[in-house]
């Protein structure tokens, strides 16, 4: 099975960026060479991770990075999106950990040598534990610590980075980590969700200012995830409930960046839930960005609920990925069009899109037709958005290789490359081969 795009597609032009993505905690291992982070602590608690695993080895990328750079180069991609582990490059007192900086210098240099563009995320959820011990993202000081980290590391590595992203998915850090409590640090209060989100966004804005100063020639921005909400019916109650859910989960993170305001639902919150916004914060958060990274996987369906305002209806009788997420590519086109009509946007890069599938490795082959179909349908959806005028300049598959899928441990496989965790052998899946064929077919 092949991946293809219409002959005249913008995505087939040579300057459209195709890449693959990973994140530090999910692939690196090498935990003895960095400070402990909130995910180390979270994994050590019972009942948090489906297979009771942790990130101590993961894909052993910390030791195997050279062969992984070769793997990425062999895939024929234009770019690689990775994240830096804050606690690998900084010591607890904020000073530089030279060995950790050297690890990323070598990695980035290896990529550059192979002509691969480097998209670096500063924060993909691995907060150093000592900062969490002081309140983590509930403490405003963490935003300033993040700014200082961004300052130091962008001065150290700026010459090797094409694009910096401040945060990956602040929704997950704040909502899943501090409000729902199913991700590290496992806190669970509504007020924590809203307050941590504000400090994360403030951290983003402060870091943006530093990046624009230190690295004016790189493309600097943020990566947000969106799970568009659809109303189960066209009744006014369900539609209103769905609009509320979209404000709560999606626009909560984008509107401050593009309009310097939270969605209006903030006015209906009890004072105890509201974030602590100081004067000047919203202007900092709205510091202009050079690109918006969009991560998309699925949609959600909502109905009205008498006490909790909205309720999500779990998908039934629809195609699902191995995560149990509905496969609904139309939502991707609609999301991109809606972002385009809501805000005055910089160029968009799709920084993550992909699917977990129940892969089987047989005689070295993973014939993951379902994943190829998912990629095909979602690339078509991006192409359709470009056709109606959305400025999308790149697309990254999630993920380069199977890795630690957070609370689900190693039970879910998202890779274009299969990882045998016993041997650390990598096997390019049929989807990975199809991706390479598509990319290298561009004239
Ligand atoms: C996210 C993260 C990735 C995940 C991926 C699949 O979007 O949650 O950026 O780290 O692994 O999305 O869930």
Coordinates of C-alpha atoms and ligand atoms in Angstrom, one line a residue:
X1 CA 0.0 0.0 0.0
X2 CA 1.3 3.4 -1.0
X3 CA 0.9 6.9 0.3
X4 CA 0.1 9.5 -2.3
X5 CA -1.0 13.1 -2.7
X6 CA -2.6 14.8 -5.7
X7 CA 0.0 15.7 -8.3
X8 CA -0.3 19.5 -7.8
X9 CA -0.4 19.3 -4.0
X10 CA 1.6 22.0 -2.2
X11 CA 2.7 19.2 0.1
X12 CA 4.7 17.7 -2.8
X13 CA 6.8 20.8 -3.3
X14 CA 10.4 20.5 -2.2
X15 CA 10.2 23.3 0.4
X16 CA 7.3 21.6 2.2
X17 CA 8.9 20.1 5.3
X18 CA 8.3 16.4 6.1
X19 CA 9.6 15.1 9.3
X20 CA 9.3 12.7 12.2
X21 CA 9.0 13.5 15.9
X22 CA 9.9 12.2 19.3
X23 CA 10.3 13.5 22.9
X24 CA 13.1 13.2 25.4
X25 CA 11.4 11.2 28.2
X26 CA 9.7 8.9 25.7
X27 CA 12.9 7.6 24.0
X28 CA 16.1 8.6 25.8
X29 CA 16.6 6.5 28.9
X30 CA 20.0 7.5 30.4
X31 CA 18.4 8.7 33.6
X32 CA 21.5 8.5 35.6
X33 CA 22.9 11.4 33.6
X34 CA 20.2 13.9 34.4
X35 CA 18.1 15.2 37.3
X36 CA 15.1 13.2 38.2
X37 CA 11.9 14.6 36.6
X38 CA 8.2 14.4 37.5
X39 CA 7.7 11.5 35.2
X40 CA 10.3 9.4 37.1
X41 CA 8.5 10.1 40.3
X42 CA 5.0 9.4 38.8
X43 CA 6.1 6.1 37.3
X44 CA 7.4 5.0 40.7
X45 CA 4.0 5.4 42.2
X46 CA 1.8 2.3 42.1
X47 CA -1.2 2.3 39.8
X48 CA 0.0 5.1 37.5
X49 CA 1.4 3.3 34.4
X50 CA -0.6 0.6 32.7
X51 CA 2.4 -1.9 32.4
X52 CA 4.2 -0.6 35.5
X53 CA 7.0 0.5 33.3
X54 CA 9.1 3.7 33.4
X55 CA 11.5 5.7 31.3
X56 CA 14.8 4.4 32.7
X57 CA 15.7 2.7 29.4
X58 CA 12.9 3.5 26.9
X59 CA 14.5 3.2 23.4
X60 CA 17.9 3.7 24.9
X61 CA 18.3 6.6 22.5
X62 CA 20.8 8.2 25.0
X63 CA 23.3 5.5 23.9
X64 CA 22.0 4.6 20.5
X65 CA 21.5 8.2 19.1
X66 CA 24.1 7.7 16.4
X67 CA 22.3 4.8 14.8
X68 CA 19.0 6.7 15.3
X69 CA 20.4 9.6 13.4
X70 CA 21.3 7.2 10.6
X71 CA 17.8 5.7 10.7
X72 CA 16.2 9.2 10.4
X73 CA 18.5 10.1 7.5
X74 CA 17.7 6.8 5.8
X75 CA 14.0 7.6 6.1
X76 CA 14.6 10.6 3.7
X77 CA 12.9 13.1 5.9
X78 CA 13.7 16.8 5.8
X79 CA 13.4 17.4 9.5
X80 CA 13.5 15.8 12.9
X81 CA 11.5 17.1 15.9
X82 CA 13.0 16.3 19.3
X83 CA 12.8 17.7 22.8
X84 CA 15.4 18.6 25.3
X85 CA 15.3 17.2 28.8
X86 CA 15.5 20.3 31.0
X87 CA 17.2 18.3 33.8
X88 CA 19.8 16.9 31.5
X89 CA 21.2 20.3 30.5
X90 CA 20.8 22.1 33.8
X91 CA 21.9 21.2 37.3
X92 CA 19.6 21.7 40.3
X93 CA 21.1 25.1 41.0
X94 CA 20.4 26.3 37.5
X95 CA 24.0 26.0 36.3
X96 CA 24.9 24.2 33.1
X97 CA 25.4 20.5 33.0
X98 CA 28.1 20.4 30.3
X99 CA 27.9 16.7 29.6
X100 CA 24.1 17.0 29.0
X101 CA 24.6 20.0 26.7
X102 CA 27.3 18.1 24.8
X103 CA 24.8 15.2 24.3
X104 CA 22.4 17.5 22.4
X105 CA 25.2 19.3 20.6
X106 CA 26.5 16.0 19.2
X107 CA 23.0 14.9 18.3
X108 CA 22.1 18.1 16.6
X109 CA 25.4 18.2 14.8
X110 CA 24.9 14.6 13.6
X111 CA 21.5 15.7 12.2
X112 CA 23.0 18.8 10.5
X113 CA 25.7 16.7 9.0
X114 CA 23.0 14.6 7.3
X115 CA 21.2 17.7 6.1
X116 CA 18.3 17.2 8.4
X117 CA 16.5 20.3 9.8
X118 CA 16.3 20.5 13.6
X119 CA 13.0 21.3 15.3
X120 CA 13.7 21.5 19.1
X121 CA 11.0 21.6 21.8
X122 CA 12.2 23.0 25.1
X123 CA 9.5 21.3 27.3
X124 CA 7.8 18.0 26.5
X125 CA 6.5 17.5 30.1
X126 CA 9.7 16.4 32.0
X127 CA 9.8 19.1 34.7
X128 CA 12.8 18.6 37.0
X129 CA 11.4 17.1 40.3
X130 CA 13.1 19.8 42.5
X131 CA 10.9 22.4 40.8
X132 CA 7.8 20.3 41.4
X133 CA 8.8 20.1 45.0
X134 CA 8.4 23.8 45.1
X135 CA 5.0 23.7 43.6
X136 CA 5.8 23.0 40.0
X137 CA 3.6 24.8 37.5
X138 CA 1.4 26.0 40.3
X139 CA 4.3 28.2 41.4
X140 CA 4.7 31.3 39.2
X141 CA 8.5 31.1 39.8
X142 CA 8.6 28.0 37.6
X143 CA 7.8 30.3 34.6
X144 CA 10.9 32.4 35.4
X145 CA 13.0 29.2 35.9
X146 CA 11.8 28.1 32.4
X147 CA 12.8 31.5 30.9
X148 CA 16.3 31.1 32.4
X149 CA 16.6 27.6 31.0
X150 CA 15.5 28.8 27.6
X151 CA 18.0 31.6 27.8
X152 CA 20.9 29.3 28.7
X153 CA 20.2 26.5 26.3
X154 CA 19.3 28.7 23.3
X155 CA 22.7 30.5 23.7
X156 CA 24.4 27.1 23.9
X157 CA 22.7 25.4 21.0
X158 CA 21.2 28.1 18.9
X159 CA 23.7 27.7 16.1
X160 CA 22.4 24.2 15.5
X161 CA 18.6 24.7 15.7
X162 CA 16.3 25.7 12.9
X163 CA 13.2 25.9 14.9
X164 CA 12.5 26.3 18.7
X165 CA 9.2 25.4 20.3
X166 CA 8.7 26.5 23.9
X167 CA 6.1 24.0 25.1
X168 CA 4.6 20.9 23.8
X169 CA 0.8 20.7 24.5
X170 CA 0.3 22.8 27.6
X171 CA -3.1 21.3 27.8
X172 CA -1.6 17.9 28.7
X173 CA 0.8 19.4 31.3
X174 CA -1.9 21.4 33.0
X175 CA -5.2 19.5 32.5
X176 CA -3.9 15.9 32.5
X177 CA -1.2 16.6 35.0
X178 CA -2.8 19.0 37.5
X179 CA -6.5 18.9 36.9
X180 CA -7.4 15.3 35.9
X181 CA -4.3 13.8 37.6
X182 CA -3.7 11.0 35.1
X183 CA -0.3 12.3 34.1
X184 CA 2.6 13.5 36.2
X185 CA 2.6 15.1 38.7
X186 CA -0.7 13.4 39.3
X187 CA -2.5 16.3 41.0
X188 CA -6.3 16.5 40.7
X189 CA -8.1 19.8 41.2
X190 CA -9.9 22.1 38.8
X191 CA -8.2 25.2 40.2
X192 CA -4.8 23.5 39.7
X193 CA -5.5 22.9 36.1
X194 CA -6.4 26.6 35.4
X195 CA -3.6 28.0 37.5
X196 CA -0.9 25.7 36.1
X197 CA -2.1 26.5 32.5
X198 CA -1.5 30.2 33.2
X199 CA 2.0 29.7 34.5
X200 CA 2.8 27.5 31.5
X201 CA 1.6 30.1 29.1
X202 CA 3.5 32.8 30.9
X203 CA 6.6 30.6 30.7
X204 CA 6.0 30.3 27.0
X205 CA 5.7 34.1 26.5
X206 CA 8.8 34.8 28.6
X207 CA 10.8 32.2 26.7
X208 CA 9.6 33.5 23.4
X209 CA 11.0 36.9 24.2
X210 CA 14.4 35.3 25.1
X211 CA 14.4 33.1 21.9
X212 CA 13.6 36.1 19.6
X213 CA 16.5 37.9 21.2
X214 CA 19.0 35.0 21.2
X215 CA 18.0 33.3 18.0
X216 CA 16.4 35.9 15.7
X217 CA 17.1 33.7 12.6
X218 CA 15.5 30.5 13.8
X219 CA 11.7 29.9 13.6
X220 CA 10.3 30.2 17.1
X221 CA 6.9 29.2 18.3
X222 CA 4.8 26.8 20.4
X223 CA 3.1 23.4 19.9
X224 CA -0.5 23.1 20.8
X225 CA -2.8 20.0 20.6
X226 CA -6.4 20.2 19.6
X227 CA -9.2 17.6 20.0
X228 CA -12.1 19.4 18.3
X229 CA -15.4 18.9 20.0
X230 CA -18.5 18.0 18.0
X231 CA -22.1 18.3 19.4
X232 CA -24.0 15.0 19.5
X233 CA -27.1 16.8 18.3
X234 CA -28.1 20.2 17.0
X235 CA -30.1 21.1 20.0
X236 CA -29.2 24.4 21.5
X237 CA -28.2 22.8 24.8
X238 CA -25.8 20.3 23.3
X239 CA -24.3 22.9 21.0
X240 CA -23.7 25.3 23.9
X241 CA -22.2 22.5 26.0
X242 CA -19.9 21.6 23.1
X243 CA -18.8 25.3 22.6
X244 CA -18.0 25.4 26.3
X245 CA -15.9 22.2 26.1
X246 CA -14.0 23.6 23.1
X247 CA -13.3 26.8 25.1
X248 CA -12.2 24.7 28.0
X249 CA -9.9 22.2 26.3
X250 CA -8.8 23.9 23.0
X251 CA -9.2 27.6 22.8
X252 CA -8.0 28.0 26.4
X253 CA -4.5 27.7 25.1
X254 CA -4.7 29.4 21.7
X255 CA -6.7 32.5 22.4
X256 CA -4.3 33.9 25.0
X257 CA -1.5 33.5 22.4
X258 CA -3.3 35.1 19.5
X259 CA -5.6 37.5 21.2
X260 CA -4.1 38.0 24.7
X261 CA -7.3 36.8 26.4
X262 CA -8.8 33.7 27.8
X263 CA -12.1 32.5 26.4
X264 CA -15.1 34.3 27.9
X265 CA -16.1 31.3 30.0
X266 CA -13.4 32.5 32.5
X267 CA -16.0 35.0 33.7
X268 CA -18.3 32.3 34.9
X269 CA -15.6 30.6 37.0
X270 CA -15.6 30.8 40.8
X271 CA -12.8 33.0 42.0
X272 CA -11.1 30.0 43.5
X273 CA -10.8 28.4 40.1
X274 CA -9.5 31.4 38.2
X275 CA -5.8 31.7 37.3
X276 CA -3.7 34.3 39.1
X277 CA -3.2 36.8 36.3
X278 CA -0.8 39.7 37.1
X279 CA -0.8 42.9 35.1
X280 CA 1.2 42.5 31.9
X281 CA 0.9 38.7 31.8
X282 CA -1.4 38.6 28.9
X283 CA 0.8 40.9 26.8
X284 CA 3.8 38.6 27.5
X285 CA 1.8 35.5 26.6
X286 CA 0.7 37.2 23.3
X287 CA 4.3 37.8 22.2
X288 CA 4.2 37.2 18.4
X289 CA 5.3 33.7 17.3
X290 CA 6.9 32.7 14.0
X291 CA 5.0 29.4 13.7
X292 CA 2.2 27.5 15.3
X293 CA 2.7 23.8 15.8
X294 CA -0.5 21.8 15.6
X295 CA -0.8 18.3 17.0
X296 CA -3.9 16.4 15.9
X297 CA -5.1 12.8 16.5
X298 CA -8.9 12.6 17.0
X299 CA -12.1 14.5 17.8
X300 CA -14.5 14.3 20.8
X301 CA -18.3 14.3 20.9
X302 CA -20.2 16.1 23.6
X303 CA -23.7 16.5 25.0
X304 CA -25.1 18.8 27.6
X305 CA -24.9 17.7 31.2
X306 CA -27.1 19.1 34.0
X307 CA -24.3 19.6 36.6
X308 CA -21.0 19.4 34.8
X309 CA -22.1 21.5 31.8
X310 CA -20.8 19.0 29.2
X311 CA -20.2 15.3 29.0
X312 CA -18.1 13.4 26.5
X313 CA -19.8 10.5 24.7
X314 CA -17.3 7.7 24.1
X315 CA -17.1 6.6 20.5
X316 CA -19.1 3.5 19.5
X317 CA -19.5 1.9 16.1
X318 CA -16.9 4.0 14.5
X319 CA -13.3 3.2 13.4
X320 CA -10.8 3.4 16.2
X321 CA -7.1 3.4 16.6
X322 CA -5.4 1.1 19.2
X323 CA -5.8 4.0 21.7
X324 CA -9.6 3.8 21.3
X325 CA -9.5 7.2 19.6
X326 CA -12.0 7.7 16.8
X327 CA -10.5 8.0 13.3
X328 CA -12.2 11.1 12.0
X329 CA -9.9 13.0 9.5
X330 CA -12.6 15.5 8.5
X331 CA -12.1 17.1 11.9
X332 CA -8.5 17.9 10.9
X333 CA -9.5 19.9 7.9
X334 CA -12.2 21.7 9.9
X335 CA -9.8 22.4 12.7
X336 CA -7.2 24.0 10.5
X337 CA -9.9 26.0 8.7
X338 CA -11.3 27.2 12.0
X339 CA -7.9 28.2 13.4
X340 CA -7.4 30.1 10.1
X341 CA -10.7 32.0 10.4
X342 CA -10.5 32.6 14.2
X343 CA -7.0 34.1 14.4
X344 CA -4.4 36.0 12.3
X345 CA -2.0 33.1 12.2
X346 CA 1.7 32.6 11.4
X347 CA 2.6 29.6 9.2
X348 CA 1.3 26.3 10.7
X349 CA 3.4 23.2 11.0
X350 CA 1.7 19.9 11.8
X351 CA 4.1 18.9 14.5
X352 CA 2.3 15.6 15.4
X353 CA -0.1 13.3 13.7
X354 CA -0.2 9.5 13.7
X355 CA -1.8 6.4 15.2
X356 CA -1.2 3.6 17.6
X357 CA -2.0 0.3 16.0
X358 CA -1.8 -3.3 17.2
X359 CA 1.4 -4.1 15.3
X360 CA 2.8 -7.5 14.8
X361 CA 6.4 -8.1 14.0
X362 CA 6.7 -11.2 11.8
X363 CA 10.0 -12.2 10.3
X364 CA 11.3 -8.6 10.6
X365 CA 8.2 -7.1 8.9
X366 CA 5.4 -5.0 10.4
X367 CA 2.6 -4.8 7.8
X368 CA 0.7 -1.9 9.4
X369 CA -1.9 -1.2 6.7
X370 CA -4.2 0.5 9.2
X371 CA -1.5 3.1 10.0
X372 CA -0.8 3.7 6.3
X373 CA -4.5 4.3 5.8
X374 CA -4.6 6.7 8.8
X375 CA -1.6 8.7 7.4
X376 CA -3.2 8.7 3.9
X377 CA -6.5 10.0 5.2
X378 CA -4.9 12.7 7.4
X379 CA -2.5 13.9 4.8
X380 CA -5.5 14.3 2.5
X381 CA -7.2 16.3 5.2
X382 CA -4.2 18.6 5.6
X383 CA -4.0 19.0 1.8
X384 CA -7.7 19.9 1.7
X385 CA -7.1 22.6 4.3
X386 CA -4.2 24.0 2.3
X387 CA -6.6 24.0 -0.7
X388 CA -9.0 26.3 1.1
X389 CA -6.2 28.7 2.0
X390 CA -4.6 27.5 5.3
X391 CA -0.9 28.2 5.4
X392 CA 0.6 24.8 6.3
X393 CA 4.3 24.5 5.7
X394 CA 5.2 21.1 7.2
X395 CA 4.0 17.8 8.5
X396 CA 5.7 15.5 11.2
X397 CA 4.6 12.0 11.8
X398 CA 4.2 10.9 15.4
X399 CA 6.4 9.1 16.0
X400 CA 9.8 8.2 14.5
X401 CA 9.7 5.0 16.6
X402 CA 7.6 3.2 19.2
X403 CA 8.2 4.6 22.6
X404 CA 7.0 5.2 26.2
X405 CA 3.4 6.2 25.7
X406 CA 3.0 8.0 29.1
X407 CA 0.4 6.4 31.4
X408 CA 0.0 3.6 28.9
X409 CA 3.7 2.7 29.1
X410 CA 5.0 0.5 26.3
X411 CA 1.6 -1.0 25.6
X412 CA 0.8 1.3 22.6
X413 CA 2.9 1.6 19.5
X414 CA 2.9 4.9 17.5
X415 CA 6.1 4.4 15.6
X416 CA 6.9 4.4 11.9
X417 CA 9.7 2.2 13.1
X418 CA 9.1 -0.8 15.4
X419 CA 11.2 -1.2 18.5
X420 CA 11.9 -4.6 20.0
X421 CA 12.4 -3.5 23.6
X422 CA 14.3 -6.7 24.5
X423 CA 17.0 -6.3 21.9
X424 CA 16.6 -2.6 21.1
X425 CA 16.5 -3.6 17.5
X426 CA 14.6 -1.1 15.2
X427 CA 12.6 -2.4 12.2
X428 CA 11.1 0.1 9.7
X429 CA 7.4 -0.7 9.4
X430 CA 5.6 -0.7 6.1
X431 CA 4.2 2.7 7.0
X432 CA 7.7 4.0 7.5
X433 CA 8.7 2.7 4.1
X434 CA 5.6 4.2 2.5
X435 CA 6.4 7.6 4.2
X436 CA 9.9 7.4 2.7
X437 CA 8.6 6.6 -0.7
X438 CA 6.2 9.6 -0.7
X439 CA 8.9 12.0 0.5
X440 CA 11.6 10.9 -1.8
X441 CA 9.2 10.8 -4.8
X442 CA 9.1 14.7 -4.8
X443 CA 10.9 16.1 -7.7
Ligands
LIG1 C1 1.0 14.0 22.9 C2 2.5 14.0 23.0 C3 3.1 12.7 22.6 C4 2.2 11.5 22.6 C5 1.4 11.3 21.4 C6 0.5 10.1 21.4 O1 0.5 14.5 22.0 O2 0.4 13.5 23.9 O3 3.1 15.1 22.3 O4 4.1 12.7 23.5 O5 3.0 10.3 22.7 O6 0.6 12.4 21.2 O7 -0.4 10.2 22.5

